[in-house]
Coordinates of C-alpha atoms in Angstrom, one line a residue:
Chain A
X1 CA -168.5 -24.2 54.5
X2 CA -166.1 -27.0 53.7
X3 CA -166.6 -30.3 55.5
X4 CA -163.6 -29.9 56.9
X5 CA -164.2 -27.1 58.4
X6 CA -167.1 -28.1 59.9
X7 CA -165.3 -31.2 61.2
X8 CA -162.9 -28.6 62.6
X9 CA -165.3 -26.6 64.4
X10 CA -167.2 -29.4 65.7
X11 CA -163.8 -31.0 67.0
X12 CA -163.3 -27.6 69.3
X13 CA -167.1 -27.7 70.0
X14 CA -166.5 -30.8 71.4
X15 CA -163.1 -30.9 73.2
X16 CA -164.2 -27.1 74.8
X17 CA -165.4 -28.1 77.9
X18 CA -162.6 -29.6 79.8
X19 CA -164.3 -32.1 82.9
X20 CA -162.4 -31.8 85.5
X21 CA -163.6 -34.6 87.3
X22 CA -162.7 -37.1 84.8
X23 CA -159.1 -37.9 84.8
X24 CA -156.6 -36.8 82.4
X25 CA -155.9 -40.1 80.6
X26 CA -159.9 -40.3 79.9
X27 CA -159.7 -36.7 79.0
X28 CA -157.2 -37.7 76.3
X29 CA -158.7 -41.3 75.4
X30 CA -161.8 -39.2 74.2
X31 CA -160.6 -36.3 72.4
X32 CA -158.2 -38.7 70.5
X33 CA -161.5 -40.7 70.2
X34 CA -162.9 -37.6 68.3
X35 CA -159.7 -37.1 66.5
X36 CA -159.9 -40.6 64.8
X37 CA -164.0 -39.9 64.2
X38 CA -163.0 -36.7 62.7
X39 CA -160.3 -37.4 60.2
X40 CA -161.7 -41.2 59.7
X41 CA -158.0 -42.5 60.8
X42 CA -157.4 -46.1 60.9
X43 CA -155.0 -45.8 63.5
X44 CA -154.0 -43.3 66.2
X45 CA -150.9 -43.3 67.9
X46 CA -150.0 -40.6 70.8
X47 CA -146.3 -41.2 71.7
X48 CA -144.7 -39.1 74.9
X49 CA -140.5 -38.5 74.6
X50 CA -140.1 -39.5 78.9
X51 CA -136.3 -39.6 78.8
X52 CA -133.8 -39.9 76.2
X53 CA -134.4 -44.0 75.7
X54 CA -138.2 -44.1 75.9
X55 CA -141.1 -43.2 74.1
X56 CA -143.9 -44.6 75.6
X57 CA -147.4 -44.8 73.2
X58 CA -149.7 -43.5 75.6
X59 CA -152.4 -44.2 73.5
X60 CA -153.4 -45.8 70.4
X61 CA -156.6 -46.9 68.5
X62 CA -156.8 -49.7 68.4
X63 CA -155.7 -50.1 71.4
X64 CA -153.2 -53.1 70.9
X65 CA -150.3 -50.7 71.4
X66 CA -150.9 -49.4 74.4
X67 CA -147.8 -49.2 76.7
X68 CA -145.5 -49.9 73.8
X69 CA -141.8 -48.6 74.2
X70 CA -139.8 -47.0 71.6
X71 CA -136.7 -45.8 70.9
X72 CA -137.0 -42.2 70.1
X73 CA -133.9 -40.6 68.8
X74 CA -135.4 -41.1 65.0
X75 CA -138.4 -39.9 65.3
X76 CA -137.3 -36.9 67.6
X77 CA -134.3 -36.0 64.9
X78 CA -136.9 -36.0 62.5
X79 CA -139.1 -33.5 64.2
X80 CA -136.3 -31.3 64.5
X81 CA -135.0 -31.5 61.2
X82 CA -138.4 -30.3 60.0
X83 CA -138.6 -27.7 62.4
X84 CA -141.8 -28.8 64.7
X85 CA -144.0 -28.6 61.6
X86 CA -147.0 -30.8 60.9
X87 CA -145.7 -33.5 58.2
X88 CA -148.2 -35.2 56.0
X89 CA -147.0 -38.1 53.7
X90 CA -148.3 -39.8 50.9
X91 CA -146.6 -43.3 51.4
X92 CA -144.9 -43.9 54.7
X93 CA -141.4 -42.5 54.9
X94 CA -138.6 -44.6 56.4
X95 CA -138.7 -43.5 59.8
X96 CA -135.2 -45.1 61.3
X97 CA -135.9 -48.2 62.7
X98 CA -137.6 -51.0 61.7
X99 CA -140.6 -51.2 65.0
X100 CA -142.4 -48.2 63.8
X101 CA -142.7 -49.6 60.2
X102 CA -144.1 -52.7 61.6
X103 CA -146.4 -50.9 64.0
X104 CA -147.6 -48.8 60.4
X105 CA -147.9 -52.0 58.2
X106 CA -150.4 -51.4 56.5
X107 CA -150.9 -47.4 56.6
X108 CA -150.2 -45.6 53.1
X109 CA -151.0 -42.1 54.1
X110 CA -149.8 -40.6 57.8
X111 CA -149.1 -37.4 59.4
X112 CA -147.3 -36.5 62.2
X113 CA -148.4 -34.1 64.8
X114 CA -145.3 -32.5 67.1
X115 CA -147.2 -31.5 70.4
X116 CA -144.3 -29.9 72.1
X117 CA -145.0 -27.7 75.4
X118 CA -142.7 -26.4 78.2
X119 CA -142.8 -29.3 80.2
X120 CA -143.2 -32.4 77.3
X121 CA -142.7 -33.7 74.2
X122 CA -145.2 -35.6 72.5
X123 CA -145.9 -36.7 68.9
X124 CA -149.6 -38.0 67.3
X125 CA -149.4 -40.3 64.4
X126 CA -152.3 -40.6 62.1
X127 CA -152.7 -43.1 59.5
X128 CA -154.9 -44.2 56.6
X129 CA -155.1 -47.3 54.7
X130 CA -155.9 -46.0 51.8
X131 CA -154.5 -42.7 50.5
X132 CA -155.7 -39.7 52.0
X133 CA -156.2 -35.9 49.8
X134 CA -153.9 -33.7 51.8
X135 CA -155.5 -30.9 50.6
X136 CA -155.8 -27.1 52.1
X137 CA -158.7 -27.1 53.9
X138 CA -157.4 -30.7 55.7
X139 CA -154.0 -29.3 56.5
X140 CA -156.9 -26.5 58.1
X141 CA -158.3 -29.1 60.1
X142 CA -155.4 -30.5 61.5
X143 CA -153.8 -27.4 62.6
X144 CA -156.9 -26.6 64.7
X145 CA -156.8 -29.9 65.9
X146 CA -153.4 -29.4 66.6
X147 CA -154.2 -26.4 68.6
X148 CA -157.0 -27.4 70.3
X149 CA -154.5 -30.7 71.4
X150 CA -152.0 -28.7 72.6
X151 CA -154.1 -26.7 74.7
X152 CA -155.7 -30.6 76.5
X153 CA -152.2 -31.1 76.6
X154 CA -151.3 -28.0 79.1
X155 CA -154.8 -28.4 81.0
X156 CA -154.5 -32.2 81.7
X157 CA -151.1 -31.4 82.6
X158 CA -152.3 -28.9 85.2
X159 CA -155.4 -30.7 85.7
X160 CA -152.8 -33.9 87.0
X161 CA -150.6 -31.4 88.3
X162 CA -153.4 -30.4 90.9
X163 CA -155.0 -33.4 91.7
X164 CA -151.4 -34.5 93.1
X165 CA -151.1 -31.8 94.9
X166 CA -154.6 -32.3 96.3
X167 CA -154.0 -35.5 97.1
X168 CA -150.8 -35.3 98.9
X169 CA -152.0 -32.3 100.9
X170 CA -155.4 -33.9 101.7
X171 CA -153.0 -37.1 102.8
X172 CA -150.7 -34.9 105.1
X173 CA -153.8 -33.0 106.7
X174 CA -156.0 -35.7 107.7
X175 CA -152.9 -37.7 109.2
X176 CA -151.9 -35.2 111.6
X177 CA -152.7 -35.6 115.1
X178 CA -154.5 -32.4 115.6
X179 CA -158.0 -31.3 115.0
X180 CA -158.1 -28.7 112.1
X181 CA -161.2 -27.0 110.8
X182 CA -160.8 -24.0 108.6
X183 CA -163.7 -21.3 107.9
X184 CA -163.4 -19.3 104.7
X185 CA -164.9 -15.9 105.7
X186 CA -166.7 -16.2 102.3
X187 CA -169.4 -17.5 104.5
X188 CA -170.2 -20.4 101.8
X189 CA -167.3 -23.4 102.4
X190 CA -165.2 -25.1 105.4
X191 CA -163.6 -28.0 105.5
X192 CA -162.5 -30.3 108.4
X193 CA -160.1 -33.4 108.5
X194 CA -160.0 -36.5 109.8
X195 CA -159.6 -35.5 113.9
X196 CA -162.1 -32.4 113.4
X197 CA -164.9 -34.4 112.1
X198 CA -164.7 -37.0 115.0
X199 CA -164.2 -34.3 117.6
X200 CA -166.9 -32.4 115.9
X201 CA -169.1 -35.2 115.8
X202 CA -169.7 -34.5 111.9
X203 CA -170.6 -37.2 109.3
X204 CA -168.0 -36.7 107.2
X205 CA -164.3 -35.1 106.8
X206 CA -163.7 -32.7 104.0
X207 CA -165.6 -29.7 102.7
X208 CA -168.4 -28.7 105.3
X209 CA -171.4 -25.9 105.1
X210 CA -170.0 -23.0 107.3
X211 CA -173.7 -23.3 109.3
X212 CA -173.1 -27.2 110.2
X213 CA -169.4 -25.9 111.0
X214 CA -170.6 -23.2 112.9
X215 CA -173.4 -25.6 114.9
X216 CA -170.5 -28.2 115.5
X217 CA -167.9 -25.4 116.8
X218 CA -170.8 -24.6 119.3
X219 CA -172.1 -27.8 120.8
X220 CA -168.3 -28.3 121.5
X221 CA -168.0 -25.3 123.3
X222 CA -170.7 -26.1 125.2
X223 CA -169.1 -29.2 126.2
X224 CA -166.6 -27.4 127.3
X225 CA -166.2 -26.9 131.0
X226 CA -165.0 -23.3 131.3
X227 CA -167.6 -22.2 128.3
X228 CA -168.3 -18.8 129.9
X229 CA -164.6 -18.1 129.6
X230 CA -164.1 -19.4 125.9
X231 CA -167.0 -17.6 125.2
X232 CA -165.6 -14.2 126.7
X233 CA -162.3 -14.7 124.7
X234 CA -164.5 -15.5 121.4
X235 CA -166.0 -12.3 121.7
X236 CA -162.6 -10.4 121.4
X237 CA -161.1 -13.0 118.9
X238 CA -163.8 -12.0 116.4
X239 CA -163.6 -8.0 116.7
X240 CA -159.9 -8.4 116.6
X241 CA -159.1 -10.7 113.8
X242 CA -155.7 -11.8 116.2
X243 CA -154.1 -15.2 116.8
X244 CA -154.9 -17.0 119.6
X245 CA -152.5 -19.9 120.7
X246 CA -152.6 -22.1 123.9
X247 CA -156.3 -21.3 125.0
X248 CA -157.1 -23.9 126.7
X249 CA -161.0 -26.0 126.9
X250 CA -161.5 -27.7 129.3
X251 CA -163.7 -30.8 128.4
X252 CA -164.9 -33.5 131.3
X253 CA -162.4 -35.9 130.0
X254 CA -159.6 -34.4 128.8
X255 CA -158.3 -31.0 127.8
X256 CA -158.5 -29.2 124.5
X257 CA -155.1 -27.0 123.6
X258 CA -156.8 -24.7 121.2
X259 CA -154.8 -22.3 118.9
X260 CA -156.8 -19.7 116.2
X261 CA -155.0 -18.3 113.6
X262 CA -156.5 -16.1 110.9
X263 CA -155.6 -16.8 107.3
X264 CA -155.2 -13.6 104.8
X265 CA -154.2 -14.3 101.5
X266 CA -154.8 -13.3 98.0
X267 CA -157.5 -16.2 96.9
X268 CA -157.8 -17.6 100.8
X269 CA -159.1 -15.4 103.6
X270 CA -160.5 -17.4 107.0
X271 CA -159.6 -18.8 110.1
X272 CA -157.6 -21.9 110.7
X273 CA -159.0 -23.9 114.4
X274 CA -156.7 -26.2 115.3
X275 CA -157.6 -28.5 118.5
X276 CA -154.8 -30.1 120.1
X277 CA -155.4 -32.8 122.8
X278 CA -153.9 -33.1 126.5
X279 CA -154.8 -35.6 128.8
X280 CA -156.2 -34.4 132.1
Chain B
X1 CA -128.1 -46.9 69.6
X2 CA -125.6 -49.4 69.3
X3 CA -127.8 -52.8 70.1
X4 CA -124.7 -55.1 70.1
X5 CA -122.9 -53.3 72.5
X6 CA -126.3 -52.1 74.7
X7 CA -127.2 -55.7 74.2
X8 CA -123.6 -57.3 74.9
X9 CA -125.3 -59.9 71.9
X10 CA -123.0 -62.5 70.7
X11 CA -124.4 -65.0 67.7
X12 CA -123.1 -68.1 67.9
X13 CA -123.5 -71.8 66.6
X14 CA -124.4 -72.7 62.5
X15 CA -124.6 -68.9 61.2
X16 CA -126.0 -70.7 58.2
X17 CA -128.8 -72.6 60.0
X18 CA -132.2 -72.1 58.9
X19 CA -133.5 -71.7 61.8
X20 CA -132.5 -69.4 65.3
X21 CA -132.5 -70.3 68.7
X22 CA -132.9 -67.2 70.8
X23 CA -131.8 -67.7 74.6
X24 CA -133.0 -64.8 77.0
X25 CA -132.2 -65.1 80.3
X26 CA -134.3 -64.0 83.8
X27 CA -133.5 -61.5 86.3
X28 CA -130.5 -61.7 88.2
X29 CA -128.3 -64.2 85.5
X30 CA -127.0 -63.1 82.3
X31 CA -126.2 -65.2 79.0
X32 CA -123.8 -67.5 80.4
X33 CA -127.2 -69.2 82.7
X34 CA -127.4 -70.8 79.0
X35 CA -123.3 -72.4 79.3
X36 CA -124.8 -76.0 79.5
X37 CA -127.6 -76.0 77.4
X38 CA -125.8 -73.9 74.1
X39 CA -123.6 -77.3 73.1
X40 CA -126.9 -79.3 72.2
X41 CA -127.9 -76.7 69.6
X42 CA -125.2 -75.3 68.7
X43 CA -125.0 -77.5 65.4
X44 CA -128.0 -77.1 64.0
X45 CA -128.9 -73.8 65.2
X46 CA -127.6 -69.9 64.9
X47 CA -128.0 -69.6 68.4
X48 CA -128.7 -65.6 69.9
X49 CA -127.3 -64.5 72.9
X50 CA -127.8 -61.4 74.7
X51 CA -127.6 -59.6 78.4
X52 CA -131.1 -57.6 79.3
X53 CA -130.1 -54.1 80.1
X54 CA -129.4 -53.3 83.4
X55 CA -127.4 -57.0 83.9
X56 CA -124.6 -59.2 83.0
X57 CA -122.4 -57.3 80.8
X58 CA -124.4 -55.0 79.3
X59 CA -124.4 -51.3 78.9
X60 CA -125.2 -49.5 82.0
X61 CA -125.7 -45.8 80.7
X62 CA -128.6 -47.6 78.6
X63 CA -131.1 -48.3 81.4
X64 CA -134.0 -45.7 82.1
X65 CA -136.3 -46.2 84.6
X66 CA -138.7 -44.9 82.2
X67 CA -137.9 -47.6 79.4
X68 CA -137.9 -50.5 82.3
X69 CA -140.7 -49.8 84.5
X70 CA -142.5 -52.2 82.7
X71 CA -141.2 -55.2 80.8
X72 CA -142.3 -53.5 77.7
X73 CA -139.1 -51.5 77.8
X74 CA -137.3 -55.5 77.5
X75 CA -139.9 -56.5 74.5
X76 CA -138.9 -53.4 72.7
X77 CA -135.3 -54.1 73.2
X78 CA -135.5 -57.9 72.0
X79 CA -137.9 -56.7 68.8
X80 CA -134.7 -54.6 68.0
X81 CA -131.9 -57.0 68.0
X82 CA -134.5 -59.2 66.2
X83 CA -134.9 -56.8 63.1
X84 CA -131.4 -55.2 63.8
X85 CA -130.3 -59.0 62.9
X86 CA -133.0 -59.9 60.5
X87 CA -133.7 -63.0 61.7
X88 CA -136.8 -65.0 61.2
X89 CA -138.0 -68.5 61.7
X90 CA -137.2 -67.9 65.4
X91 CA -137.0 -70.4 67.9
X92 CA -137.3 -68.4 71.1
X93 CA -136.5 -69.5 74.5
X94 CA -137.5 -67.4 77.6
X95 CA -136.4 -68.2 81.2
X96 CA -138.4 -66.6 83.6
X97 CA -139.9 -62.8 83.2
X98 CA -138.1 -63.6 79.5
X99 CA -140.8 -65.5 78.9
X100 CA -143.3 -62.8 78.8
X101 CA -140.8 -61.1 77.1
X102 CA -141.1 -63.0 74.5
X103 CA -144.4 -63.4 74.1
X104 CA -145.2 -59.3 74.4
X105 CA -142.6 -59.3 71.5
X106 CA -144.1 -62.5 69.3
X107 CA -147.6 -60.7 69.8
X108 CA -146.4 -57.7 67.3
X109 CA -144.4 -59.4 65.3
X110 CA -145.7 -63.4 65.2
X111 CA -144.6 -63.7 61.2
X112 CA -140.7 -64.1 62.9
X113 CA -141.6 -66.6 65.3
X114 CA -141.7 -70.6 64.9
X115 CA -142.0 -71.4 68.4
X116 CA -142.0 -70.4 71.8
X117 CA -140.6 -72.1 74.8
X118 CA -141.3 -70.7 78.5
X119 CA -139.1 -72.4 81.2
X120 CA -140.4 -71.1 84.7
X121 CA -142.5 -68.2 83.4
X122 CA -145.5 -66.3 84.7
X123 CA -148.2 -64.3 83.0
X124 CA -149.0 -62.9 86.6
X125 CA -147.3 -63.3 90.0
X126 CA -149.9 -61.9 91.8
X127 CA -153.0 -63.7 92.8
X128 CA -156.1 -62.1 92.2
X129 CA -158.9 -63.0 94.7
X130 CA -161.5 -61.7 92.6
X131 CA -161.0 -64.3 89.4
X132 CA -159.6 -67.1 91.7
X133 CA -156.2 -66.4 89.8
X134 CA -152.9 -68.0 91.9
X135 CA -150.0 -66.4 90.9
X136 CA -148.2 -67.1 94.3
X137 CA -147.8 -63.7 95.8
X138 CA -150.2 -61.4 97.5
X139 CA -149.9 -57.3 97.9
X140 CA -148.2 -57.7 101.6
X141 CA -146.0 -60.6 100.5
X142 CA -144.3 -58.2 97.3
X143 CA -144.3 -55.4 99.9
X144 CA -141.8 -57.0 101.9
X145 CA -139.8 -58.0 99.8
X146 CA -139.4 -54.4 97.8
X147 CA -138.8 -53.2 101.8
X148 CA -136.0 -55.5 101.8
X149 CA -134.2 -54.9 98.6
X150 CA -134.3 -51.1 99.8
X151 CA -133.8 -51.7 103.2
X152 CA -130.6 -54.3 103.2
X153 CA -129.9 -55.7 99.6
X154 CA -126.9 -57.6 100.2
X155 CA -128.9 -59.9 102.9
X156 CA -131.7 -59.6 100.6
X157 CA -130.3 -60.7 97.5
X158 CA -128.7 -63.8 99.6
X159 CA -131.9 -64.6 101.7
X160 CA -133.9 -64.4 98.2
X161 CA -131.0 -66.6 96.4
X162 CA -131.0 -69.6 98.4
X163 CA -134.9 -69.4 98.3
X164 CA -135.5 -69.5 94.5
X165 CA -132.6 -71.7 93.7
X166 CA -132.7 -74.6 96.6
X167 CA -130.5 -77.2 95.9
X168 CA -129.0 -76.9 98.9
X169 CA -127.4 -79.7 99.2
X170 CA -125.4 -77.2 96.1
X171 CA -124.9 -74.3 98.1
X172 CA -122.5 -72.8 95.8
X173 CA -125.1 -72.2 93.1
X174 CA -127.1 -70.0 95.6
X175 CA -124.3 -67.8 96.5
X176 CA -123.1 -67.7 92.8
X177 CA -126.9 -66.2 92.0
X178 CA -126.9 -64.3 95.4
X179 CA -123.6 -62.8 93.7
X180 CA -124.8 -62.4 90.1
X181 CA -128.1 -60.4 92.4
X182 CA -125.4 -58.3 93.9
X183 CA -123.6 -56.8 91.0
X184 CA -127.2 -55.7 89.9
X185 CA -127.7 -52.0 90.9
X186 CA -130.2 -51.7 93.7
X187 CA -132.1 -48.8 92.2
X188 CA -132.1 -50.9 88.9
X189 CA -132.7 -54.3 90.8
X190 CA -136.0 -52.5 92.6
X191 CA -137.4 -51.2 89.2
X192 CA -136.9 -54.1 87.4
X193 CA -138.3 -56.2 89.9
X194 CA -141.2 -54.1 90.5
X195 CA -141.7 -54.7 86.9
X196 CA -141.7 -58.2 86.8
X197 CA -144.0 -58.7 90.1
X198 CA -146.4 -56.2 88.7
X199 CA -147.0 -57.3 85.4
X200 CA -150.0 -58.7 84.2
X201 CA -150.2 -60.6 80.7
X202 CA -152.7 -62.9 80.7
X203 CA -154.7 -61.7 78.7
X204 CA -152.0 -62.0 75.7
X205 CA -151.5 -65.8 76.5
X206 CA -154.6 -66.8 74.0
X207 CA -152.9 -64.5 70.9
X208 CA -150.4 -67.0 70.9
X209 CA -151.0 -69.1 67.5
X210 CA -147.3 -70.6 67.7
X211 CA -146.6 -74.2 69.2
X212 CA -145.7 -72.9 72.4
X213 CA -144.0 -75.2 75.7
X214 CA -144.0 -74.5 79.1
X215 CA -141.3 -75.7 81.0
X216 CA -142.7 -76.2 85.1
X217 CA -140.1 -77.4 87.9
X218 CA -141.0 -78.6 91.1
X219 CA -141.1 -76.7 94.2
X220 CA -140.9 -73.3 92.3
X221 CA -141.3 -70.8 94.7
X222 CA -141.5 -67.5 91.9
X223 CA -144.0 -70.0 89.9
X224 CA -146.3 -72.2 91.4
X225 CA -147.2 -75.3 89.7
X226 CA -150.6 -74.0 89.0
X227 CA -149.4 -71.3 86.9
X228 CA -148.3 -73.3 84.5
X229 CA -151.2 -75.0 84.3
X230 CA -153.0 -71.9 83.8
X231 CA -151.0 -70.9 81.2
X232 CA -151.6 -74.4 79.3
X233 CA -155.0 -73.9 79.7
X234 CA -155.1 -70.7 78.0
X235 CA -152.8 -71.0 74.8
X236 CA -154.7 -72.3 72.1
X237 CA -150.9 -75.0 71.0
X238 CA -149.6 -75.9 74.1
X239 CA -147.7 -78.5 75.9
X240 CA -146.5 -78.7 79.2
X241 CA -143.6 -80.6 80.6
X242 CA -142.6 -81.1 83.7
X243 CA -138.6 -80.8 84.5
X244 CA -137.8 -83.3 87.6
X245 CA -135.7 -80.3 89.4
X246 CA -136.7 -78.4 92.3
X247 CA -136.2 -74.1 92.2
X248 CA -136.6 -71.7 89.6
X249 CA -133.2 -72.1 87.2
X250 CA -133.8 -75.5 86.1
X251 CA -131.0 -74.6 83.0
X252 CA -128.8 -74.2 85.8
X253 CA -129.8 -77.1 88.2
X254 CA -131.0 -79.8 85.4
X255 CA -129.6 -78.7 82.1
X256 CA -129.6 -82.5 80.5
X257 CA -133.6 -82.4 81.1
X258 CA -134.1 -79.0 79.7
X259 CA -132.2 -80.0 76.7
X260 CA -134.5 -83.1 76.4
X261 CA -137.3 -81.4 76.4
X262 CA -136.6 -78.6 74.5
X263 CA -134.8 -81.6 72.0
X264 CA -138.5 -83.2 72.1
X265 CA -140.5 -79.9 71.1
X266 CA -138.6 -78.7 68.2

């Protein structure tokens, strides 16, 4: 086995597992990390195309060109003249303008990786000082590389895509007035927000065991003034799987609008509680 | 890319000097802040002039969001009318977030650059409790003022003229900045300015190895005294002078003793 092939199959040995906890610009600082450790680069450069008059280096090692701006009709009309292929160079080509053969002084050997997807257009620069041996089982190397970026590239994308959406969701739930606790009926995961947890008298908002959930939804009920009566209309509510709106608990200090709806989709089955207050 | 025309640049002055002046103006003015000051150096100088994109008379269509969320977008543009021109042996001049400008741009490229002068600049506006660091503005403070600009720019853009120019016994050259403020865009006057109040270069300050000045007026209220003072602590060739002038637009308010000290420096 070549060295380059090994360095290739270490590279997707490496950059397999995806941690989703970590965000996506760490994600990427490290794998382009292991690109530079692979292929011994003296610099890396990871440029994103964001609108027609910027190109934004993302990242770059070293790092001293972080956040630089550039202008990217040359280097885009070169990518398309060359059809999205990988282009390896033995002395740095004149690549339009003037910044990006500063930012290369010094480089004599670079290729340039197009990492187009649906949604983004990026471009990674590699570059050696000295001159680099462009031979088969290289060009091998960097087309897995290639591969294995372009498939970081769609994960992080979803990965940030995601967290957005978590965030904004988890912002809108635990600002709204009401109380909402939701059981999944796979018996292992709940989740309260902001309200349920104080009216619950949990620790903690968020993700909750179904058995604390289930302990919590109980004590309150027994708080409850007219507990025979919610407990009657429980009963029926769980044989029946139907939505219950305006039930009301009665509590010593206040009243307790309670509405259950059940929750039946595809990757989601449960019931959504929400509590909604009324002064007595 | 046309730069001259994105750029509106004009070169004026000794074409054949050896040496180039390079005026770049703050937010909110454009080239012609520099109408006083030009006639000083005019004879020994090619002296560079240019709008920043997204005021004065430059090209509209050419601001992006994107490019000008940060005032690298601004460093990239003045690298490229640098090489577009060729010039070398620069003498650069920075007024206000120019300033920065200037120095993001002299950090990649510090074989053009002679000098650097920084006339009401700031490598932070934000304080930072944690390091001690006075910049002048807190969290709340910028938050207001962003609410403002979006909420009612017109009174804004007045309110926020008279306070960084003062002079009021001049109140014509608050409302002639209030109405530079208000030919600015709003959505391009927000970004930019969230640029500026955002940034963050101190840590480039010290990877200056140019003689550098830094030009401090009194009674500055977008750069307190002790900014400048922080920023002639931490480049390695500096000197500081102060310009007897209250406000930020001292070239405006006090040209003779800009020119003086710019005169005395190179």
């Amino acid at each position: 086995m070549s060295t380059w092939v090994r360095k290739a199959l270490d590279f997707v040995n490496q950059t397999g597992n995806l941690n989703k906890d970590k965000p996506a610009s760490n994600i990427w600082m490290s794998n382009l990390q292991l690109v530079r450790q692979t292929t011994e680069a003296d610099i890396i450069l990871l440029l994103d195309f964001e609108d027609e008059e910027t190109a934004k280096v993302k990242f770059s090692l070293p790092g001293s060109f972080n956040d630089f701006i550039l202008t990217p009709t040359p280097i885009q009309q070169l990518i398309r003249r060359n059809g999205s292929k990988i282009l390896y160079w033995d002395e740095i080509p004149a690549l339009g303008y003037q910044l990006m053969k500063d930012i290369l002084k010094g480089i004599s050997s670079l290729v340039l990786i197009p990492l187009n997807s649906m949604s983004t257009e990026s471009v990674l620069l590699i570059g050696w000082e000295s001159g680099q041996d462009f031979n088969s089982d290289f060009k091998d190397c960097i087309e897995t590389i290639k591969i294995r970026l372009k498939e970081t590239k769609e994960q992080t994308r979803q990965l940030t895509y995601f967290q957005k959406i978590a965030i904004r969701y988890s912002a809108i739930l635990h600002h709204i007035p009401h109380a909402l606790v939701f059981v999944n009926s796979d018996g292992f995961t709940g989740w309260v927000n902001d309200e349920a947890a104080a009216l619950l008298r949990l620790a903690s908002p968020g993700d909750q065991l179904p058995a604390i959930l289930s302990d919590a939804m109980t004590q309150l009920r027994d708080r409850a003034i007219n507990r025979e009566e919610i407990y009657k209309k429980a009963i029926r509510l769980f044989s029946y799987m139907e939505t219950v709106t305006n039930w009301e608990w009665q509590m010593e200090d206040r009243n307790l609008l309670v509405s259950c709806i059940p929750i039946d989709m595809q990757q989601l089955s449960g019931r959504l509680w929400i509590f909604e207050e009324r002064n007595k | 890319m046309d730069i001259i025309h994105r750029n509106n640049i004009h070169v004026i002055g000794n074409l054949n000097a050896p040496s180039t002046l390079i005026l770049n103006h703050g937010f909110g003015l454009d080239q012609t802040c520099f109408k006083d000051i030009i006639p000083a150096f005019e004879q020994d100088y090619k002296i560079v002039l240019f709008d920043n994109v997204g005021g004065g008379k430059s090209d509209i269509n050419a601001f992006s969001p994107k490019r000008y969320e940060t005032i690298n977008g601004y460093a990239t543009d003045l690298a490229e009318i640098i090489t577009a021109l060729e010039l070398s042996n620069i003498n650069y001049l920075g007024h206000s977030v120019s300033g920065m400008t200037g120095v993001l741009t002299y950090t990649h490229y510090p074989e053009r650059f002679s000098k650097l002068m920084l006339l009401g600049s700031s490598p932070r506006y934000l304080n930072e409790p944690t390091t001690n660091y006075v910049g002048g503005f807190d969290i709340p403070t910028l938050n207001s003022l962003f609410e403002a600009m979006e909420n009612n720019y017109h009174a804004w853009a007045a309110g926020f003229a008279k306070a960084v120019m003062r002079h009021e016994d001049k109140p014509e050259l608050a409302e002639e900045f209030a109405r530079n403020l208000e030919k600015i865009r709003q959505d391009i006057a927000i970004v930019v300015a969230k640029a500026i109040f955002y940034l963050d270069h101190r840590f480039e300050l010290p990877k200056i190895h140019v003689p550098t000045l830094v030009m401090q007026t009194a009674e500055d209220i977008a750069v307190p005294a002790v900014v400048s003072e922080y920023m002639e602590a931490h480049i390695p060739d500096c000197r500081r002078i102060k310009i007897h002038t209250e406000g930020h637009f001292p070239q405006i308010t006090a040209p003779h003793e800009v020119i003086a000290a710019i005169q005395s420096f190179l």
